[in-house]
Amino acid sequence: MLRIASCLAVCVVLFGACIAPAAPPAAEPERVLLSLLISGDPTDDAAYQALADAFTAANPDVRVELLNIPSAGDFRRRLAADFAAGTPPDLFLINYRRYGPFVAGGAIEPVGPYLARSERIDAVEFYPQALDAFTWQDTLMCLPQNVSSPVVYYNKRLFDAAALAYPADDWTWDDFVATARALTADLDGDGVIDQYGLGIEPSIVRAAPFLWMNGGDVVDDPERPTKLALDSPAARDALAWFTGLQTEQHVVPDAVAEAAESSVSRFLRGGLGMFVDSRRATPEFRQIDSFDWDVAPLPAGKQRASILHADAWCMAAAGAHKDAAWRFVEFANTRAGQELLARTGRTVPSRIDVAESPVFLDAQAQPANSQAFLAAIPAMRSLPKLATWLDVESAIDAELEQAFYGQITLDEAIQAATERSAEFFP
């Protein structure tokens, strides 16, 4: 009997072990939700969403919510309102000319210390011009993801029809004007210009390279500006040449013509010979199927000069997920992350190795002459880093636009811009 009881006991133990309820499945870890705010064209959505998806695939504990506000003004207002309400995005992408108010207000988490600790990326891998633009009082605030410059996009079909040679790397201001005049035409003989040689925005961002090429400057001291310097002989002469493209040469649409159809629209439909813009125009222009196009450097003046166009990933100081936010910034600026955006055509990579690689310098993808963007970097300069720079720039642009369209004289524009901007300098 004892032996049977022992066997039964063993069976009970074994059976009990067999029928014991399984342990509940481990709960999935809670995913961090990162909010990312950008301002870009609709063509940018797919590029940045692909980047966010690639990051999530490599970091399954994080999900990125992307919000694109195409209007730059609406983007800045939304960003300021979110910070004021205490609900800023974890991450945002912003141009160096526009991040000053957020830095001065303590809204941005400096990325310099994070970069110094990173084992995946290093500061020496990036163009110093881009890093410098986002360095505030010796601290790197945001990590630049691109380093573009303005170039001249040109319609090869219109050049061929006018029997014009394509722009050379060493062309001059005179060459530029002569080419624009040859491309400007009244095609139907009704006395109205139907095809313009050039489209260019009447802004200080477009005019500044020509001031620098002529030995002038926008402000009295680029490092510690106290006022505008547009009234110096060198700066004024450059501005006279710049505004004269419309008022004297008539190779640029006047105010009425530009309001009727924008220069970018004219270029897209094949009715504009040349258009000055940064790399941002490339994705949209790649959709053109009616003619071939390429890019050329800005024409040279007394010296070479270009202006920096750069956006950077910034982290909110009040963000609740800084570690995850940095992981995204770090991933986006690895070679693989920057290559992903470079393939879309949207950016000139801030990483030197990606910019100089076949991924960016792909002669089979338009523009064929992407080297023009890299050739501009050594002579690239940036506008001043001031918390109030956007106000200064807005004051200049309002007056410069009127002079460009012949509504006021250039001297009146310079004086008004100087007076209007005075309150925004230290």
Tab-separated table of C-alpha atoms in Angstrom:
chain	number	residue	atom	x	y	z
A	1	MET	CA	0.000	0.000	0.000
A	2	LEU	CA	2.784	2.418	0.845
A	3	ARG	CA	4.401	1.686	-2.480
A	4	ILE	CA	1.138	2.463	-4.328
A	5	ALA	CA	0.671	5.674	-2.387
A	6	SER	CA	4.177	6.745	-3.255
A	7	CYS	CA	3.529	6.104	-6.939
A	8	LEU	CA	0.282	8.046	-6.742
A	9	ALA	CA	2.092	10.922	-5.056
A	10	VAL	CA	4.664	10.964	-7.788
A	11	CYS	CA	1.925	10.903	-10.422
A	12	VAL	CA	0.105	13.779	-8.720
A	13	VAL	CA	3.262	15.818	-8.594
A	14	LEU	CA	4.080	15.042	-12.187
A	15	PHE	CA	0.499	15.569	-13.363
A	16	GLY	CA	0.254	18.754	-11.409
A	17	ALA	CA	3.410	20.007	-13.062
A	18	CYS	CA	1.921	19.122	-16.435
A	19	ILE	CA	-1.374	20.928	-15.933
A	20	ALA	CA	-0.104	23.989	-14.081
A	21	PRO	CA	-1.293	27.153	-15.883
A	22	ALA	CA	1.284	28.740	-18.198
A	23	ALA	CA	2.880	31.972	-17.061
A	24	PRO	CA	1.179	35.052	-18.579
A	25	PRO	CA	2.992	36.436	-21.661
A	26	ALA	CA	5.395	39.221	-20.950
A	27	ALA	CA	3.863	42.602	-21.628
A	28	GLU	CA	5.289	44.449	-24.631
A	29	PRO	CA	7.437	47.391	-23.561
A	30	GLU	CA	5.694	50.731	-23.859
A	31	ARG	CA	6.796	52.610	-26.991
A	32	VAL	CA	8.077	56.160	-26.755
A	33	LEU	CA	6.239	58.557	-29.043
A	34	LEU	CA	8.530	61.229	-30.522
A	35	SER	CA	6.940	64.262	-32.156
A	36	LEU	CA	8.870	65.736	-35.111
A	37	LEU	CA	7.923	69.084	-36.653
A	38	ILE	CA	9.263	70.146	-40.060
A	39	SER	CA	8.461	72.722	-42.728
A	40	GLY	CA	8.888	71.501	-46.266
A	41	ASP	CA	7.308	71.071	-49.659
A	42	PRO	CA	4.810	68.221	-50.098
A	43	THR	CA	7.590	66.343	-51.897
A	44	ASP	CA	9.517	66.357	-48.596
A	45	ASP	CA	6.892	64.274	-46.774
A	46	ALA	CA	7.892	60.956	-48.286
A	47	ALA	CA	11.604	61.577	-47.703
A	48	TYR	CA	11.302	62.404	-44.016
A	49	GLN	CA	8.693	59.718	-43.410
A	50	ALA	CA	11.074	57.172	-44.919
A	51	LEU	CA	13.758	58.366	-42.515
A	52	ALA	CA	11.360	58.087	-39.564
A	53	ASP	CA	10.320	54.589	-40.648
A	54	ALA	CA	13.936	53.464	-40.993
A	55	PHE	CA	14.673	54.760	-37.497
A	56	THR	CA	11.658	52.956	-36.037
A	57	ALA	CA	12.686	49.719	-37.737
A	58	ALA	CA	16.056	49.952	-36.008
A	59	ASN	CA	14.526	51.210	-32.732
A	60	PRO	CA	11.227	49.332	-32.194
A	61	ASP	CA	10.731	50.938	-28.783
A	62	VAL	CA	10.230	54.365	-30.401
A	63	ARG	CA	7.601	55.664	-32.804
A	64	VAL	CA	8.035	58.987	-34.652
A	65	GLU	CA	5.038	61.169	-35.401
A	66	LEU	CA	5.857	63.519	-38.310
A	67	LEU	CA	4.059	66.817	-38.853
A	68	ASN	CA	4.929	68.906	-41.916
A	69	ILE	CA	3.757	72.537	-42.031
A	70	PRO	CA	4.668	73.753	-45.548
A	71	SER	CA	4.386	77.481	-44.818
A	72	ALA	CA	7.562	78.725	-43.126
A	73	GLY	CA	5.614	81.467	-41.365
A	74	ASP	CA	2.968	79.073	-40.073
A	75	PHE	CA	5.720	76.698	-38.966
A	76	ARG	CA	7.425	79.371	-36.847
A	77	ARG	CA	4.124	80.486	-35.344
A	78	ARG	CA	3.164	76.910	-34.500
A	79	LEU	CA	6.575	76.233	-32.969
A	80	ALA	CA	6.454	79.418	-30.863
A	81	ALA	CA	2.905	78.650	-29.729
A	82	ASP	CA	3.817	75.088	-28.748
A	83	PHE	CA	6.777	76.280	-26.698
A	84	ALA	CA	4.651	78.981	-25.049
A	85	ALA	CA	2.029	76.371	-24.129
A	86	GLY	CA	4.667	74.050	-22.677
A	87	THR	CA	3.967	71.379	-25.293
A	88	PRO	CA	6.894	71.655	-27.727
A	89	PRO	CA	7.729	68.913	-30.224
A	90	ASP	CA	10.525	66.615	-29.121
A	91	LEU	CA	12.365	67.399	-32.343
A	92	PHE	CA	12.158	70.054	-35.032
A	93	LEU	CA	14.072	70.907	-38.185
A	94	ILE	CA	14.912	74.594	-38.641
A	95	ASN	CA	17.124	76.939	-40.683
A	96	TYR	CA	19.997	78.662	-38.909
A	97	ARG	CA	18.608	82.088	-39.829
A	98	ARG	CA	15.454	81.307	-37.854
A	99	TYR	CA	16.554	79.455	-34.752
A	100	GLY	CA	17.931	82.485	-32.856
A	101	PRO	CA	14.769	83.310	-30.869
A	102	PHE	CA	14.490	79.723	-29.641
A	103	VAL	CA	18.133	79.563	-28.583
A	104	ALA	CA	17.961	82.928	-26.820
A	105	GLY	CA	14.812	81.803	-25.009
A	106	GLY	CA	16.449	78.642	-23.693
A	107	ALA	CA	14.066	76.441	-25.660
A	108	ILE	CA	16.712	74.273	-27.318
A	109	GLU	CA	18.624	71.421	-25.693
A	110	PRO	CA	22.292	71.737	-26.782
A	111	VAL	CA	23.404	68.732	-28.829
A	112	GLY	CA	27.122	69.406	-28.351
A	113	PRO	CA	27.466	67.260	-25.197
A	114	TYR	CA	25.500	64.420	-26.816
A	115	LEU	CA	27.695	64.520	-29.913
A	116	ALA	CA	30.843	64.500	-27.789
A	117	ARG	CA	29.669	61.256	-26.120
A	118	SER	CA	28.441	59.578	-29.295
A	119	GLU	CA	30.106	56.410	-30.511
A	120	ARG	CA	28.316	56.528	-33.880
A	121	ILE	CA	29.038	59.999	-35.256
A	122	ASP	CA	31.782	62.572	-34.804
A	123	ALA	CA	32.006	66.334	-35.371
A	124	VAL	CA	34.948	65.944	-37.781
A	125	GLU	CA	32.645	64.114	-40.203
A	126	PHE	CA	30.614	67.282	-40.882
A	127	TYR	CA	31.357	70.424	-42.899
A	128	PRO	CA	32.577	73.039	-40.408
A	129	GLN	CA	30.575	75.805	-42.140
A	130	ALA	CA	27.362	74.031	-41.190
A	131	LEU	CA	28.437	73.290	-37.621
A	132	ASP	CA	29.507	76.909	-37.111
A	133	ALA	CA	26.105	78.236	-38.164
A	134	PHE	CA	24.447	76.290	-35.342
A	135	THR	CA	27.081	77.089	-32.714
A	136	TRP	CA	25.826	79.686	-30.243
A	137	GLN	CA	28.289	81.137	-27.740
A	138	ASP	CA	30.727	78.265	-28.365
A	139	THR	CA	28.070	75.573	-27.886
A	140	LEU	CA	26.677	73.416	-30.686
A	141	MET	CA	22.922	73.758	-30.301
A	142	CYS	CA	21.535	71.716	-33.202
A	143	LEU	CA	23.048	69.185	-35.594
A	144	PRO	CA	22.969	70.276	-39.261
A	145	GLN	CA	21.652	67.774	-41.763
A	146	ASN	CA	22.432	69.759	-44.947
A	147	VAL	CA	24.795	72.396	-46.339
A	148	SER	CA	23.367	73.861	-49.527
A	149	SER	CA	24.172	76.946	-51.565
A	150	PRO	CA	22.250	78.843	-54.233
A	151	VAL	CA	22.944	77.726	-57.786
A	152	VAL	CA	21.615	78.645	-61.208
A	153	TYR	CA	19.150	76.072	-62.497
A	154	TYR	CA	18.962	76.354	-66.290
A	155	ASN	CA	16.717	75.028	-69.063
A	156	LYS	CA	18.980	73.276	-71.577
A	157	ARG	CA	16.301	73.303	-74.282
A	158	LEU	CA	16.055	77.096	-74.193
A	159	PHE	CA	19.843	77.409	-74.249
A	160	ASP	CA	20.000	75.151	-77.290
A	161	ALA	CA	17.226	77.072	-79.069
A	162	ALA	CA	19.134	80.345	-78.527
A	163	ALA	CA	22.423	78.726	-79.600
A	164	LEU	CA	23.933	79.563	-76.205
A	165	ALA	CA	26.748	77.625	-74.579
A	166	TYR	CA	25.819	76.167	-71.215
A	167	PRO	CA	27.150	78.205	-68.259
A	168	ALA	CA	30.833	77.657	-67.494
A	169	ASP	CA	32.157	77.206	-63.971
A	170	ASP	CA	34.071	80.484	-64.300
A	171	TRP	CA	31.378	82.678	-65.843
A	172	THR	CA	31.159	86.310	-64.727
A	173	TRP	CA	28.447	88.822	-63.889
A	174	ASP	CA	28.676	90.150	-67.472
A	175	ASP	CA	28.293	86.624	-68.861
A	176	PHE	CA	25.300	86.087	-66.595
A	177	VAL	CA	23.530	89.261	-67.755
A	178	ALA	CA	24.303	88.640	-71.426
A	179	THR	CA	22.918	85.113	-71.152
A	180	ALA	CA	19.756	86.300	-69.390
A	181	ARG	CA	19.204	88.952	-72.074
A	182	ALA	CA	19.620	86.389	-74.871
A	183	LEU	CA	17.004	84.172	-73.206
A	184	THR	CA	14.448	86.971	-72.715
A	185	ALA	CA	12.054	87.163	-75.647
A	186	ASP	CA	8.732	88.402	-76.996
A	187	LEU	CA	7.852	85.176	-78.776
A	188	ASP	CA	4.643	86.287	-80.476
A	189	GLY	CA	5.672	89.861	-81.346
A	190	ASP	CA	2.893	91.563	-79.393
A	191	GLY	CA	5.270	93.782	-77.439
A	192	VAL	CA	4.936	91.747	-74.239
A	193	ILE	CA	7.741	89.507	-72.955
A	194	ASP	CA	6.641	85.883	-72.995
A	195	GLN	CA	9.904	84.227	-71.970
A	196	TYR	CA	12.197	85.603	-69.308
A	197	GLY	CA	15.867	84.841	-68.983
A	198	LEU	CA	16.022	84.784	-65.187
A	199	GLY	CA	13.980	84.272	-62.071
A	200	ILE	CA	15.440	85.378	-58.738
A	201	GLU	CA	13.875	86.292	-55.409
A	202	PRO	CA	14.318	89.956	-54.381
A	203	SER	CA	15.701	89.180	-50.923
A	204	ILE	CA	18.909	89.677	-49.004
A	205	VAL	CA	19.483	85.907	-49.013
A	206	ARG	CA	19.765	86.079	-52.805
A	207	ALA	CA	21.600	89.408	-52.910
A	208	ALA	CA	24.171	88.764	-50.143
A	209	PRO	CA	26.537	86.572	-52.213
A	210	PHE	CA	26.850	89.377	-54.762
A	211	LEU	CA	27.609	91.914	-52.018
A	212	TRP	CA	30.383	89.666	-50.723
A	213	MET	CA	31.701	89.020	-54.236
A	214	ASN	CA	32.026	92.778	-54.676
A	215	GLY	CA	33.860	93.302	-51.372
A	216	GLY	CA	30.821	94.603	-49.487
A	217	ASP	CA	28.871	93.196	-46.565
A	218	VAL	CA	25.380	93.124	-45.132
A	219	VAL	CA	26.363	94.334	-41.642
A	220	ASP	CA	29.198	96.343	-40.141
A	221	ASP	CA	30.681	93.399	-38.193
A	222	PRO	CA	29.646	89.826	-39.091
A	223	GLU	CA	30.580	88.531	-35.617
A	224	ARG	CA	29.163	91.387	-33.528
A	225	PRO	CA	26.900	93.409	-35.825
A	226	THR	CA	25.547	96.747	-34.669
A	227	LYS	CA	23.959	98.021	-37.898
A	228	LEU	CA	23.529	97.380	-41.593
A	229	ALA	CA	26.342	98.224	-43.999
A	230	LEU	CA	24.337	98.342	-47.225
A	231	ASP	CA	25.326	101.961	-47.842
A	232	SER	CA	29.035	101.222	-48.315
A	233	PRO	CA	30.161	101.832	-51.913
A	234	ALA	CA	30.906	98.157	-52.555
A	235	ALA	CA	27.588	96.957	-51.122
A	236	ARG	CA	25.563	99.647	-52.862
A	237	ASP	CA	27.169	98.947	-56.239
A	238	ALA	CA	26.362	95.256	-55.883
A	239	LEU	CA	22.765	96.033	-54.925
A	240	ALA	CA	22.471	98.397	-57.888
A	241	TRP	CA	23.580	95.576	-60.189
A	242	PHE	CA	21.207	93.134	-58.473
A	243	THR	CA	18.097	95.362	-58.640
A	244	GLY	CA	19.094	96.420	-62.155
A	245	LEU	CA	18.484	92.874	-63.358
A	246	GLN	CA	14.810	93.816	-63.232
A	247	THR	CA	14.675	97.619	-63.434
A	248	GLU	CA	17.301	98.106	-66.169
A	249	GLN	CA	17.955	94.797	-67.903
A	250	HIS	CA	14.321	93.620	-67.694
A	251	VAL	CA	15.446	89.984	-67.751
A	252	VAL	CA	13.440	89.203	-64.596
A	253	PRO	CA	9.619	89.407	-64.457
A	254	ASP	CA	8.330	92.676	-63.002
A	255	ALA	CA	5.961	92.748	-60.037
A	256	VAL	CA	2.837	92.331	-62.168
A	257	ALA	CA	4.265	89.459	-64.209
A	258	GLU	CA	5.599	87.693	-61.088
A	259	ALA	CA	2.213	88.019	-59.377
A	260	ALA	CA	0.506	86.563	-62.453
A	261	GLU	CA	2.849	83.562	-62.562
A	262	SER	CA	5.696	82.838	-60.196
A	263	SER	CA	9.196	82.304	-61.541
A	264	VAL	CA	9.286	78.748	-60.235
A	265	SER	CA	6.076	77.997	-62.137
A	266	ARG	CA	7.558	79.528	-65.293
A	267	PHE	CA	10.618	77.325	-64.957
A	268	LEU	CA	8.529	74.203	-64.420
A	269	ARG	CA	6.549	74.774	-67.622
A	270	GLY	CA	9.636	75.703	-69.660
A	271	GLY	CA	9.092	79.447	-69.955
A	272	LEU	CA	12.100	80.628	-67.918
A	273	GLY	CA	15.743	80.256	-68.923
A	274	MET	CA	17.404	80.349	-65.495
A	275	PHE	CA	16.256	80.222	-61.898
A	276	VAL	CA	18.324	80.824	-58.757
A	277	ASP	CA	17.556	78.586	-55.794
A	278	SER	CA	19.155	76.181	-53.331
A	279	ARG	CA	19.015	72.375	-53.435
A	280	ARG	CA	15.432	72.484	-52.141
A	281	ALA	CA	14.139	72.926	-55.717
A	282	THR	CA	15.644	69.672	-56.974
A	283	PRO	CA	12.904	67.155	-55.990
A	284	GLU	CA	10.209	69.260	-57.672
A	285	PHE	CA	12.313	69.914	-60.773
A	286	ARG	CA	13.021	66.181	-61.106
A	287	GLN	CA	9.355	65.815	-61.993
A	288	ILE	CA	9.878	67.825	-65.197
A	289	ASP	CA	9.593	65.561	-68.239
A	290	SER	CA	9.294	68.123	-71.056
A	291	PHE	CA	12.900	69.341	-71.107
A	292	ASP	CA	16.352	68.665	-69.701
A	293	TRP	CA	17.944	70.918	-67.098
A	294	ASP	CA	21.085	71.230	-65.015
A	295	VAL	CA	22.741	73.599	-62.523
A	296	ALA	CA	25.676	75.992	-62.658
A	297	PRO	CA	27.474	77.976	-59.954
A	298	LEU	CA	26.635	81.598	-59.277
A	299	PRO	CA	28.585	83.921	-61.590
A	300	ALA	CA	31.773	85.243	-60.009
A	301	GLY	CA	32.470	88.867	-59.172
A	302	LYS	CA	35.728	90.308	-57.865
A	303	GLN	CA	35.994	87.251	-55.638
A	304	ARG	CA	34.151	83.999	-55.107
A	305	ALA	CA	31.359	83.944	-52.540
A	306	SER	CA	28.259	81.971	-51.700
A	307	ILE	CA	25.751	81.863	-48.876
A	308	LEU	CA	24.946	78.965	-46.586
A	309	HIS	CA	21.525	77.345	-46.632
A	310	ALA	CA	21.381	74.845	-43.777
A	311	ASP	CA	18.746	73.174	-41.633
A	312	ALA	CA	19.453	71.274	-38.444
A	313	TRP	CA	17.820	68.811	-36.089
A	314	CYS	CA	17.017	70.553	-32.812
A	315	MET	CA	15.874	68.974	-29.540
A	316	ALA	CA	13.436	70.757	-27.251
A	317	ALA	CA	14.892	71.544	-23.830
A	318	ALA	CA	11.481	70.770	-22.300
A	319	GLY	CA	11.111	67.524	-24.217
A	320	ALA	CA	10.184	64.472	-22.157
A	321	HIS	CA	12.182	61.979	-24.229
A	322	LYS	CA	15.620	63.501	-24.757
A	323	ASP	CA	17.479	60.198	-24.930
A	324	ALA	CA	15.157	58.864	-27.620
A	325	ALA	CA	15.257	62.212	-29.422
A	326	TRP	CA	19.045	62.113	-29.509
A	327	ARG	CA	18.964	58.561	-30.809
A	328	PHE	CA	16.897	59.834	-33.740
A	329	VAL	CA	19.258	62.777	-34.395
A	330	GLU	CA	22.216	60.429	-34.164
A	331	PHE	CA	20.616	57.902	-36.547
A	332	ALA	CA	19.617	60.598	-39.044
A	333	ASN	CA	23.207	61.789	-39.212
A	334	THR	CA	24.928	58.466	-39.606
A	335	ARG	CA	26.126	57.734	-43.111
A	336	ALA	CA	23.103	55.500	-43.730
A	337	GLY	CA	20.657	58.151	-42.466
A	338	GLN	CA	22.068	60.940	-44.596
A	339	GLU	CA	22.320	58.697	-47.638
A	340	LEU	CA	18.596	58.027	-47.379
A	341	LEU	CA	17.748	61.739	-47.689
A	342	ALA	CA	20.476	62.375	-50.272
A	343	ARG	CA	18.879	59.868	-52.634
A	344	THR	CA	15.678	61.934	-52.682
A	345	GLY	CA	17.596	64.892	-54.100
A	346	ARG	CA	16.370	67.171	-51.294
A	347	THR	CA	19.642	67.768	-49.463
A	348	VAL	CA	23.302	68.481	-49.902
A	349	PRO	CA	24.541	66.252	-47.072
A	350	SER	CA	26.311	67.921	-44.163
A	351	ARG	CA	28.435	64.776	-43.813
A	352	ILE	CA	31.525	65.142	-45.951
A	353	ASP	CA	31.742	61.444	-46.824
A	354	VAL	CA	28.145	61.316	-48.085
A	355	ALA	CA	28.363	64.610	-49.992
A	356	GLU	CA	31.484	63.437	-51.806
A	357	SER	CA	30.089	59.962	-52.539
A	358	PRO	CA	28.281	58.623	-55.636
A	359	VAL	CA	25.055	58.680	-53.639
A	360	PHE	CA	25.018	62.488	-53.959
A	361	LEU	CA	27.291	62.971	-56.979
A	362	ASP	CA	25.183	60.749	-59.200
A	363	ALA	CA	25.594	61.921	-62.792
A	364	GLN	CA	22.644	59.732	-63.808
A	365	ALA	CA	20.277	61.722	-61.603
A	366	GLN	CA	19.405	65.365	-62.161
A	367	PRO	CA	21.167	67.642	-61.748
A	368	ALA	CA	24.150	66.088	-63.486
A	369	ASN	CA	26.407	68.816	-62.097
A	370	SER	CA	25.782	68.316	-58.375
A	371	GLN	CA	29.470	69.054	-57.919
A	372	ALA	CA	28.512	72.736	-58.265
A	373	PHE	CA	27.023	72.619	-54.764
A	374	LEU	CA	30.224	71.249	-53.253
A	375	ALA	CA	32.455	73.652	-55.185
A	376	ALA	CA	30.663	76.569	-53.489
A	377	ILE	CA	31.407	75.404	-49.934
A	378	PRO	CA	34.956	76.799	-49.503
A	379	ALA	CA	33.732	80.345	-50.227
A	380	MET	CA	30.484	79.945	-48.308
A	381	ARG	CA	29.488	82.486	-45.680
A	382	SER	CA	26.520	82.734	-43.347
A	383	LEU	CA	24.356	85.604	-42.179
A	384	PRO	CA	24.768	86.872	-38.586
A	385	LYS	CA	23.635	84.802	-35.620
A	386	LEU	CA	21.273	87.102	-33.752
A	387	ALA	CA	18.150	86.327	-31.780
A	388	THR	CA	16.483	89.135	-33.760
A	389	TRP	CA	18.014	88.363	-37.161
A	390	LEU	CA	14.694	87.365	-38.711
A	391	ASP	CA	13.361	90.853	-37.890
A	392	VAL	CA	16.424	92.452	-39.480
A	393	GLU	CA	16.073	90.296	-42.564
A	394	SER	CA	12.365	91.059	-42.885
A	395	ALA	CA	13.061	94.794	-42.767
A	396	ILE	CA	15.701	94.525	-45.497
A	397	ASP	CA	13.552	92.316	-47.718
A	398	ALA	CA	10.529	94.613	-47.562
A	399	GLU	CA	12.559	97.565	-48.821
A	400	LEU	CA	14.751	95.634	-51.246
A	401	GLU	CA	11.681	94.161	-52.949
A	402	GLN	CA	10.314	97.641	-53.602
A	403	ALA	CA	13.620	98.774	-55.102
A	404	PHE	CA	13.836	95.586	-57.191
A	405	TYR	CA	10.460	96.322	-58.759
A	406	GLY	CA	11.170	100.033	-59.253
A	407	GLN	CA	8.660	101.256	-56.686
A	408	ILE	CA	11.271	103.218	-54.721
A	409	THR	CA	14.889	104.122	-55.429
A	410	LEU	CA	17.720	101.971	-54.182
A	411	ASP	CA	18.972	104.760	-51.899
A	412	GLU	CA	15.510	105.098	-50.391
A	413	ALA	CA	15.418	101.352	-49.810
A	414	ILE	CA	18.836	101.297	-48.125
A	415	GLN	CA	17.954	104.207	-45.851
A	416	ALA	CA	14.575	102.752	-44.888
A	417	ALA	CA	16.025	99.292	-44.245
A	418	THR	CA	18.782	100.784	-42.089
A	419	GLU	CA	16.315	102.806	-40.045
A	420	ARG	CA	13.743	100.011	-39.687
A	421	SER	CA	16.299	97.425	-38.610
A	422	ALA	CA	18.166	99.630	-36.108
A	423	GLU	CA	16.041	98.578	-33.137
A	424	PHE	CA	16.854	94.905	-33.676
A	425	PHE	CA	20.625	95.247	-33.226
A	426	PRO	CA	22.300	95.092	-29.799
